[in-house]
Coordinates of C-alpha atoms and ligand atoms in Angstrom, one line a residue:
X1 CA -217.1 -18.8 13.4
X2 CA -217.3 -22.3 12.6
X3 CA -219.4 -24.5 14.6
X4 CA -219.8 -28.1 12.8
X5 CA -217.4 -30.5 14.5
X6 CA -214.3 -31.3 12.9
X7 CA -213.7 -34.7 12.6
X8 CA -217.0 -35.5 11.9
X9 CA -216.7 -33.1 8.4
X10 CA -213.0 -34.0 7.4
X11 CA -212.6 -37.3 9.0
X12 CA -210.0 -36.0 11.0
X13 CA -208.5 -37.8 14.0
X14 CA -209.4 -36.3 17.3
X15 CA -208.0 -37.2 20.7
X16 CA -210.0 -36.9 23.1
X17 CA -208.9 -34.6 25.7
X18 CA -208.1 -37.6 28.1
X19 CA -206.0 -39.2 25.1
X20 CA -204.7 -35.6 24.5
X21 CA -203.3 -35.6 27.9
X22 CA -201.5 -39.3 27.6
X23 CA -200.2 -38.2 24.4
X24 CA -199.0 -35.2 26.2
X25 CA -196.9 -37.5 28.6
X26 CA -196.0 -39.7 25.7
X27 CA -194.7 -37.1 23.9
X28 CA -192.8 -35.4 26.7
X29 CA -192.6 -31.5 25.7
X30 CA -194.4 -29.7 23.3
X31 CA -194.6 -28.6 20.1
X32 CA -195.2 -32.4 19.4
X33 CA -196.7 -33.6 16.1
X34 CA -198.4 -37.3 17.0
X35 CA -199.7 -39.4 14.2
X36 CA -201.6 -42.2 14.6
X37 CA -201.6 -45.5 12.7
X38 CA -204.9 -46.1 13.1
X39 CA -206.0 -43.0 11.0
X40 CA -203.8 -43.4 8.5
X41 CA -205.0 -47.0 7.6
X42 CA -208.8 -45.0 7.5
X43 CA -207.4 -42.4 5.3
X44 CA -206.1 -45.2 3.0
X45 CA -209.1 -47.1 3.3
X46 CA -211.0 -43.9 2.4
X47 CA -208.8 -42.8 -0.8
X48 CA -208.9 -46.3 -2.5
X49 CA -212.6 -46.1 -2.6
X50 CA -212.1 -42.6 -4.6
X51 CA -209.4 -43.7 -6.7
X52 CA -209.8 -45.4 -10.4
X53 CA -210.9 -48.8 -9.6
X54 CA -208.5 -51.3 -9.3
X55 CA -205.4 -48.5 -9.4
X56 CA -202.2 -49.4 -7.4
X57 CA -202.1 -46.3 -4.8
X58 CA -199.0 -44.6 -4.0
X59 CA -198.1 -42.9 -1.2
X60 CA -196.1 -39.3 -1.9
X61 CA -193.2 -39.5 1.1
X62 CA -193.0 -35.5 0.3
X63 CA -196.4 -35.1 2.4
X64 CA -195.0 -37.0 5.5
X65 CA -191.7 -38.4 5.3
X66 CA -191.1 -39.9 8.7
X67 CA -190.1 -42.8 9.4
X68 CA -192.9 -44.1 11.3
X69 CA -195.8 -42.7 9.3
X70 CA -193.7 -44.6 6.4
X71 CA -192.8 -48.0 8.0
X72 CA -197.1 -47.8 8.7
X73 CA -198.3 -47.2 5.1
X74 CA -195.2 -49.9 3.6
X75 CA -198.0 -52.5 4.3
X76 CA -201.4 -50.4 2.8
X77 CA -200.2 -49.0 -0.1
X78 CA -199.1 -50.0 -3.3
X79 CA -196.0 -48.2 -4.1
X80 CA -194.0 -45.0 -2.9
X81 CA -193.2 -41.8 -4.8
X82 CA -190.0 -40.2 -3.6
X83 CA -188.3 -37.2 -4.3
X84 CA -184.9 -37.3 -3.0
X85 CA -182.4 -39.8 -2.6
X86 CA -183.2 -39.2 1.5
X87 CA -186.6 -40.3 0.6
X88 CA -185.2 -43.1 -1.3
X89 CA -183.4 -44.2 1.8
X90 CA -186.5 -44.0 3.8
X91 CA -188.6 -45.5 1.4
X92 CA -186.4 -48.7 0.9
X93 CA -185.7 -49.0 4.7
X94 CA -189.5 -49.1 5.3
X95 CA -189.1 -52.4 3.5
X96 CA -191.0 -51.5 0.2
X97 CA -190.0 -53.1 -3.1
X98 CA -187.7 -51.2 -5.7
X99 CA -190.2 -52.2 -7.9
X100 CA -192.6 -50.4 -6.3
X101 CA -191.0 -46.9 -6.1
X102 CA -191.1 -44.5 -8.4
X103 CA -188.5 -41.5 -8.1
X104 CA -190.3 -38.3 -9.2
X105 CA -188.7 -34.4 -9.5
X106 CA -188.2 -31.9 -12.5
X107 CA -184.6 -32.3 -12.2
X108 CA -182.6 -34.6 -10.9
X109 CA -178.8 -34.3 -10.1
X110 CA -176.5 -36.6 -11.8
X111 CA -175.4 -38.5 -8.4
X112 CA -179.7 -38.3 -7.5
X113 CA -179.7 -40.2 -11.0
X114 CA -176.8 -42.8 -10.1
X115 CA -178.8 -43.6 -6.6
X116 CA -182.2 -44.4 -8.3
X117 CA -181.0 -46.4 -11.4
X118 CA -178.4 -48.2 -8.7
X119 CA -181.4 -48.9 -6.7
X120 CA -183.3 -50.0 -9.6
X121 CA -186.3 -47.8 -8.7
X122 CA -188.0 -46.4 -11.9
X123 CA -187.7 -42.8 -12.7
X124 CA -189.6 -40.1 -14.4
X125 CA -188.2 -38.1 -17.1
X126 CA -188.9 -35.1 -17.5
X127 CA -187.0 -33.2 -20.1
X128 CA -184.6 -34.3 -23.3
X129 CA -181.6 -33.0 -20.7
X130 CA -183.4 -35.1 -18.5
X131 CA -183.3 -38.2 -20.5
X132 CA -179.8 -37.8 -21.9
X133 CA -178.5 -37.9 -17.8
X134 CA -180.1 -40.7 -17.5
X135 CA -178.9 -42.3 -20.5
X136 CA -175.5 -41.9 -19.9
X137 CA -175.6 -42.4 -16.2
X138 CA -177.1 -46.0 -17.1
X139 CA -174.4 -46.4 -19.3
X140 CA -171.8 -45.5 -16.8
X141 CA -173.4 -48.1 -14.5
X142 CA -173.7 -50.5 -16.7
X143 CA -177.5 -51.6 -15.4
X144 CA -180.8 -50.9 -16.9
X145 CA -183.5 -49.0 -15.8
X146 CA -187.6 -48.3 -16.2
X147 CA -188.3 -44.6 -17.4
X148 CA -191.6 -43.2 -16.3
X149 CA -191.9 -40.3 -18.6
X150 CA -193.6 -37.2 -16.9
X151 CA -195.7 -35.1 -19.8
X152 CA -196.2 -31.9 -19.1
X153 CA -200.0 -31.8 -17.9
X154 CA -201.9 -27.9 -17.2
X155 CA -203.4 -28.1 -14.0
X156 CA -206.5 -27.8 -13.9
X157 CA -209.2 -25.4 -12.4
X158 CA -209.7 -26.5 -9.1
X159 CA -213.9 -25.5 -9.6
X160 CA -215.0 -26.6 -13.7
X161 CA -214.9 -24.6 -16.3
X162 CA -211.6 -22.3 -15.0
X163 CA -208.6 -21.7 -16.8
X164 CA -206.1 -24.2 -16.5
X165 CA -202.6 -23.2 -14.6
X166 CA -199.6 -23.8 -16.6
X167 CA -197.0 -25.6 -14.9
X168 CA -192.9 -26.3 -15.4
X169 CA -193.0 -29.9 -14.8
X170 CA -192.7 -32.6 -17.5
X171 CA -192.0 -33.1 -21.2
X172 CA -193.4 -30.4 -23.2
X173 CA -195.6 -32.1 -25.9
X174 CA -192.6 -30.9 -28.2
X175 CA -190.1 -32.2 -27.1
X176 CA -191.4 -35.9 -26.7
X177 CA -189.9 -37.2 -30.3
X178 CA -186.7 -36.3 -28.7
X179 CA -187.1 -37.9 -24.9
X180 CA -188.3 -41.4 -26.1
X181 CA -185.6 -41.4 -28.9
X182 CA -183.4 -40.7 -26.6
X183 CA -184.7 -43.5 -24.1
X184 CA -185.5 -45.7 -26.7
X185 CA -181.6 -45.7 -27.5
X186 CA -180.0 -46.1 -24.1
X187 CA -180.3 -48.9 -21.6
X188 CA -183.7 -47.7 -20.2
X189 CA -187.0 -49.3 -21.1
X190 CA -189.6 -46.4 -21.3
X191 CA -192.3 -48.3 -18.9
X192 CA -194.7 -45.8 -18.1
X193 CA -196.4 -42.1 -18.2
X194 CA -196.5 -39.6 -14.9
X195 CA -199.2 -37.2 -15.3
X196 CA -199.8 -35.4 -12.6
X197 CA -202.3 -33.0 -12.4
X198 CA -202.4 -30.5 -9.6
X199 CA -203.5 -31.0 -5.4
X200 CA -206.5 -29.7 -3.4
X201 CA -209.4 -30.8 -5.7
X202 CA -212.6 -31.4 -3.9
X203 CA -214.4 -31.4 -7.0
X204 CA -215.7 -35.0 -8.1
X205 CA -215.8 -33.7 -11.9
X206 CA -212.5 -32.0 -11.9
X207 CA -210.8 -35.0 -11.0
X208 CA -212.3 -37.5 -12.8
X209 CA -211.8 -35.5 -16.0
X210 CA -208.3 -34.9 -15.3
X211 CA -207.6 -38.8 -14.8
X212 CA -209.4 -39.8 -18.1
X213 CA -207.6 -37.1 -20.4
X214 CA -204.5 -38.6 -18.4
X215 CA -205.4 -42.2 -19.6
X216 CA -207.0 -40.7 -23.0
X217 CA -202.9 -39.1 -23.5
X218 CA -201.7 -42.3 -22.6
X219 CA -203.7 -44.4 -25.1
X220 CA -202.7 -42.1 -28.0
X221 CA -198.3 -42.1 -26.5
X222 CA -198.8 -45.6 -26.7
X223 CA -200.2 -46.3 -29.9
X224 CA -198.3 -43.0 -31.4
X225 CA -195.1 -44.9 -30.8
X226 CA -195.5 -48.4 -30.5
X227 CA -194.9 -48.5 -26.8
X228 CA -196.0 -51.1 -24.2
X229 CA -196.5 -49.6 -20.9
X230 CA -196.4 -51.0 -17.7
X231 CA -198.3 -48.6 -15.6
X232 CA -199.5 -44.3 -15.8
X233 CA -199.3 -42.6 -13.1
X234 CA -202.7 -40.5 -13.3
X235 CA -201.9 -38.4 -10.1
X236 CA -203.9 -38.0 -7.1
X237 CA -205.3 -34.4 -6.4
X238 CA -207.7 -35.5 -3.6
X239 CA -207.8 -32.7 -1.3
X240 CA -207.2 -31.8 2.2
X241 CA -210.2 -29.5 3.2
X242 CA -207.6 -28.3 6.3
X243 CA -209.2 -24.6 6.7
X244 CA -212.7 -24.1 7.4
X245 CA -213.5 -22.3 3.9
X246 CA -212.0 -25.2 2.0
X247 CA -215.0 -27.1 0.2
X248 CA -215.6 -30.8 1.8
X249 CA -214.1 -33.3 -0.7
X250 CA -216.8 -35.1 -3.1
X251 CA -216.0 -38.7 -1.9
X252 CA -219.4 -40.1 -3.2
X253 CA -219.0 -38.4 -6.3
X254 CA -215.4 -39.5 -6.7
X255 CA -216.2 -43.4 -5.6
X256 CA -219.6 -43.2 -8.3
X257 CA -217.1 -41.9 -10.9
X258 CA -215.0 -45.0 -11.0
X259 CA -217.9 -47.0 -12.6
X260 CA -217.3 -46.0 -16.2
X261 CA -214.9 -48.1 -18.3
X262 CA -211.6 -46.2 -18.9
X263 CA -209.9 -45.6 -22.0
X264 CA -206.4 -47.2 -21.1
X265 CA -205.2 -50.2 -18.4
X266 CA -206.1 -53.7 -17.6
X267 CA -204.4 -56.7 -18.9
X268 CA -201.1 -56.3 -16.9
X269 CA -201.2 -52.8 -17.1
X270 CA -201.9 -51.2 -14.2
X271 CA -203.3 -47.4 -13.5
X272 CA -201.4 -45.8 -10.3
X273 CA -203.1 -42.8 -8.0
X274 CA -200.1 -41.0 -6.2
X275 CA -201.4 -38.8 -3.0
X276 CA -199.7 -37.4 0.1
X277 CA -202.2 -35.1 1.9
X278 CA -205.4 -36.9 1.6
X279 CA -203.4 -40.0 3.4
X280 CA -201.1 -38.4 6.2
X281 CA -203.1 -35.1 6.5
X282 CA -206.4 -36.3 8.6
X283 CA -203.8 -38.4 10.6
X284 CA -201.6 -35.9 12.3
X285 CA -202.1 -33.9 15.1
X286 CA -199.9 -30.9 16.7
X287 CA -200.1 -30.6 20.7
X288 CA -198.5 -27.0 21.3
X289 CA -198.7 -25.7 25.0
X290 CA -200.4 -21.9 25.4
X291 CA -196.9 -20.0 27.0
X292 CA -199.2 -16.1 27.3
X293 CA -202.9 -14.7 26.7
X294 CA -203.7 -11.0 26.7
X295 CA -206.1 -8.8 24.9
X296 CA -204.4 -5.9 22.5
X297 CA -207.2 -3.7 21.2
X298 CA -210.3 -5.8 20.4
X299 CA -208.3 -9.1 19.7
X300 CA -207.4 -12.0 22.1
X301 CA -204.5 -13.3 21.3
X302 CA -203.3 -16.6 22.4
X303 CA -199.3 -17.2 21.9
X304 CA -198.5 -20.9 21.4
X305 CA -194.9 -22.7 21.8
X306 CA -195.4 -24.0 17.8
X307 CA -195.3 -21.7 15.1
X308 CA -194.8 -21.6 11.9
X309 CA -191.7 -22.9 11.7
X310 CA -193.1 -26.1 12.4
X311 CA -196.0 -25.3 10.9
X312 CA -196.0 -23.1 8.1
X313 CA -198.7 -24.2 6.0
X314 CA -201.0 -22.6 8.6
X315 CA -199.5 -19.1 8.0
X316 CA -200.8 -16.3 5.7
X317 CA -197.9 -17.1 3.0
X318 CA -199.6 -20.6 2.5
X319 CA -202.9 -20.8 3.6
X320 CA -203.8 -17.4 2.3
X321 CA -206.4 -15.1 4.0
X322 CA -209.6 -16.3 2.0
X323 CA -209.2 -20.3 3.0
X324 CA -210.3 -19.8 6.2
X325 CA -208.5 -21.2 9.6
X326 CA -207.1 -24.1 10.5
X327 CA -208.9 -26.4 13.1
X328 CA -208.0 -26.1 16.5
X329 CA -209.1 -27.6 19.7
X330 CA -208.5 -27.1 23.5
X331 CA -208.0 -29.4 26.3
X332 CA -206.6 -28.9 29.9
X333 CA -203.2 -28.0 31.4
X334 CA -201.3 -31.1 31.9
X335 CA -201.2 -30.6 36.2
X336 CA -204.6 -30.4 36.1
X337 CA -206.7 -33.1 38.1
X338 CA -208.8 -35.1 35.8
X339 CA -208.4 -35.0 32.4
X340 CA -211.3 -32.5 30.4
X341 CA -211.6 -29.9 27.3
X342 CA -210.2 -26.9 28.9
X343 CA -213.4 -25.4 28.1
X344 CA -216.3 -26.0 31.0
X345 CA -220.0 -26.3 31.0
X346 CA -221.2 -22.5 30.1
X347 CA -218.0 -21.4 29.1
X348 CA -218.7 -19.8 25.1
X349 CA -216.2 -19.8 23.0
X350 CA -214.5 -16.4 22.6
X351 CA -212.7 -15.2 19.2
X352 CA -209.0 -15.9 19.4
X353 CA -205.8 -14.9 17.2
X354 CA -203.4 -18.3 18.0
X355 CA -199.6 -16.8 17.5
X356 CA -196.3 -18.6 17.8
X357 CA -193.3 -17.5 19.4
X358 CA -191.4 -16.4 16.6
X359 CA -191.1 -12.5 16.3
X360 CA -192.6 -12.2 13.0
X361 CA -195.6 -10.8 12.2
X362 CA -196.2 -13.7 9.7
X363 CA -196.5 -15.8 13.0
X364 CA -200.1 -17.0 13.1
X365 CA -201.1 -20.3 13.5
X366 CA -204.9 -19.0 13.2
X367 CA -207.1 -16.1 12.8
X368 CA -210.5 -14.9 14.9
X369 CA -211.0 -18.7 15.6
X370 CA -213.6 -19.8 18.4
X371 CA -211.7 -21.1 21.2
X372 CA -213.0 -21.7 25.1
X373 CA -211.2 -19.6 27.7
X374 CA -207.2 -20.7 28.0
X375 CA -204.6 -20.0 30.7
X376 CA -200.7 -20.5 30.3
X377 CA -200.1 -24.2 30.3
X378 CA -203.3 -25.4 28.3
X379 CA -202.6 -27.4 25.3
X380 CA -204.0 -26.5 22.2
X381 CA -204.6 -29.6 19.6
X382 CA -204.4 -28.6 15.5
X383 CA -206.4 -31.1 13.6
X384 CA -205.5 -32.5 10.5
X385 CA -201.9 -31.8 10.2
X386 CA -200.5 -34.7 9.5
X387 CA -199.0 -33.7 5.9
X388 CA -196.9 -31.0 5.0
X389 CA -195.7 -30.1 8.5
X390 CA -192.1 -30.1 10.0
X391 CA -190.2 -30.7 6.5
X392 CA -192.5 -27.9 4.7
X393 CA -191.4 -25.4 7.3
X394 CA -188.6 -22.8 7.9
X395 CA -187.4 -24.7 10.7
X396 CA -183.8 -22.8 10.7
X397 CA -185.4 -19.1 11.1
X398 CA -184.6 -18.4 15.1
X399 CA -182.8 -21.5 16.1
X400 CA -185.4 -22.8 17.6
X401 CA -185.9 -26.3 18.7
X402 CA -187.5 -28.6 16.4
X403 CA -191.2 -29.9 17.0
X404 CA -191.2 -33.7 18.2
X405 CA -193.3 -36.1 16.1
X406 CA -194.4 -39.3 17.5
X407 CA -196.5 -42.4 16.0
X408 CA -198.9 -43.9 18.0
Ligands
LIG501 C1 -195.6 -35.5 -8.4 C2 -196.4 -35.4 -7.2 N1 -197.0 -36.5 -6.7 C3 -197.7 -36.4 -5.6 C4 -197.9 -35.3 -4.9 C5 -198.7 -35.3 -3.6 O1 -199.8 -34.5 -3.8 P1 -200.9 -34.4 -2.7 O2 -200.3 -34.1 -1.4 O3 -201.8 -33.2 -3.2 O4 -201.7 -35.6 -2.7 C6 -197.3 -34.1 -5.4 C7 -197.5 -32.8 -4.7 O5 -196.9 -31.8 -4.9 C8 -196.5 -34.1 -6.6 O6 -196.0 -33.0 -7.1

């Protein structure tokens, strides 16, 4: 069982159970995800200092697409990276620049295509199909456009020295004769180089690696063909250490790292980190009330009014078994008097299975966590949630209401 506190070891944002309880009111029923504005301007805060010096930092909408939690980061970041034209939408309402979002996927659509190069967002490439839609679809238009094209980068290990994962995104190193040829003929300018390189590193080594190979590739593309880019996307990667086995993120490391002179930018040409997690993750928190306690065999298990449908990246299928649990915290029923941590002075946290109210079996928010004693009506509060939470999950499966999400 872990015992550390949370937010002191992710940087999490924590109500306090008396802010737990106004949020509770705020909020008006439960499941309710609350993010806070405040944490995500730390989180920002916190990534720049771990990203290539002077990089433009983008913020990934596919982490946390609301509204709110978008309107918030328009003014901190840099630049958005969306993934649909719905994103799109969001993105450009939140009053960011065209100029300053980049629209990313394997495979656009040919009306996906028509939205971004009407927009006049830049778009990565990432096939010879790819770049012959957008050729023509430019052509159809009549308007130019700035290609970012994505090369086709093997994720790396996540600890050094591992194998790296093969991956279906991006130009194969084959077939990149053909895209620029392709580009270089049509009405789009190529401008730039995506290369992505995996999430959920922790390691300091791993990542700075990956983002000088990234500039390294870029460096030899541009001089290979003659090319003037604008900017390369080097990814982002920094992690979200959400479960308790996930390794701490090496943010000195990462921050000490940025002090050797890189192989490609300056001079107008500017080196973008694109993350999602490690910027609306330690942001969010899920309020979910406790609807029934009872013991079956040697287990306690607590069912929840959340589950995975709004939050599936805490079940099995995601997590997986050996990263550990999420966090989870517990304050008071909302009738109660004075606000307090539902635990009490002497009151040891017992083991506890947290379930949801779907009937699946899958249905486990978390697993033989410590929690104090709860009764119906409690509220438990999941830490660090902020990313990957109501648009990563099954929300159809049982008709069940949605989860609320509210910015603070
Ligand atoms: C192209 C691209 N950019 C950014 C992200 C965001 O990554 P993360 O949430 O790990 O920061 C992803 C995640 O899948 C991605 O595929």
């Amino acid at each position: 069982m872990r015992t550390d506190t949370p937010s002191d070891r992710a940087g999490f944002w924590t109500p306090t159970a008396a802010e737990a309880r106004l949020l509770l009111h705020r909020a008006g029923a439960t499941p309710a995800f609350v993010y806070s504005r405040a944490a995500l301007r730390a989180a920002v805060d916190r990534v720049r200092t771990a990203s290539v010096p002077g990089a433009e930092l983008y913020y990934s909408l596919k982490a946390n697409p609301h509204p709110g939690v978008v309107t918030a980061l328009a003014s901190l970041v840099d630049g958005f990276d969306v993934c649909s034209t719905a994103e799109l939408e969001t993105a450009l309402n939140a009053g960011m620049p065209a100029a300053k979002v980049l629209f990313t996927g394997p495979a656009k659509s040919r009306p996906e295509a028509a939205a971004a190069l009407a927009a006049g967002v830049a778009v990565t490439v990432e096939s010879p199909g790819q770049a012959r839609l957008f050729a023509e679809v430019a052509e159809l238009l009549g308007v130019a456009g700035r290609a970012v094209v994505r090369l086709n980068t093997p994720y790396p290990s996540r600890a050094p020295g591992g194998a790296p994962s093969p991956n279906q995104f991006g130009v194969a190193a084959e077939d990149l004769d053909e895209v620029v040829g392709v580009l270089r003929g049509s009405a789009l300018t190529v401008d730039g180089l995506h290369l992505f390189f995996g999430s959920q590193y922790a390691d300091a080594a791993v990542v700075d690696a990956a983002r000088r190979a990234a500039l390294e590739r870029a460096r030899d593309v541009e001089e290979r063909f003659g090319l003037r880019l604008g900017m390369v996307s080097v990814g982002g990667g920094i992690a979200l250490p959400w479960c308790d086995a996930d390794p701490e993120v090496d943010w000195a490391g990462l921050e000490a790292a940025g002090g050797e002179p890189l192989p490609w930018g300056g001079g107008g040409r500017t080196v973008v980190c694109e993350y999602g997690r490690s910027i609306a993750g330690p942001a969010g928190v899920l309020l979910t009330t406790v609807l029934d306690v009872k013991t079956v065999g040697d287990r306690r298990y607590v069912a929840v009014d959340a589950g995975v449908n709004h939050l599936f990246i805490a079940g099995r299928l995601v997590a997986g078994g050996s990263r550990g649990e999420p966090l989870v915290r517990a304050v008071g029923a909302p009738q109660d008097g004075a606000p307090q941590d539902a635990a009490q002075p002497g009151d040891a946290p017992e083991r506890a299975w947290v379930t949801g109210p779907l009937c699946s079996q899958l249905d486990v928010l978390a697993e033989d966590v410590p929690l104090p004693p709860v009764a119906v009506g409690d509220t438990l509060v999941f830490l660090g949630v902020g990313a990957y939470g109501p648009t990563f999950s099954p929300s159809g499966f049982l008709s069940r209401d949605q989860a609320r999400e509210i910015v603070l």
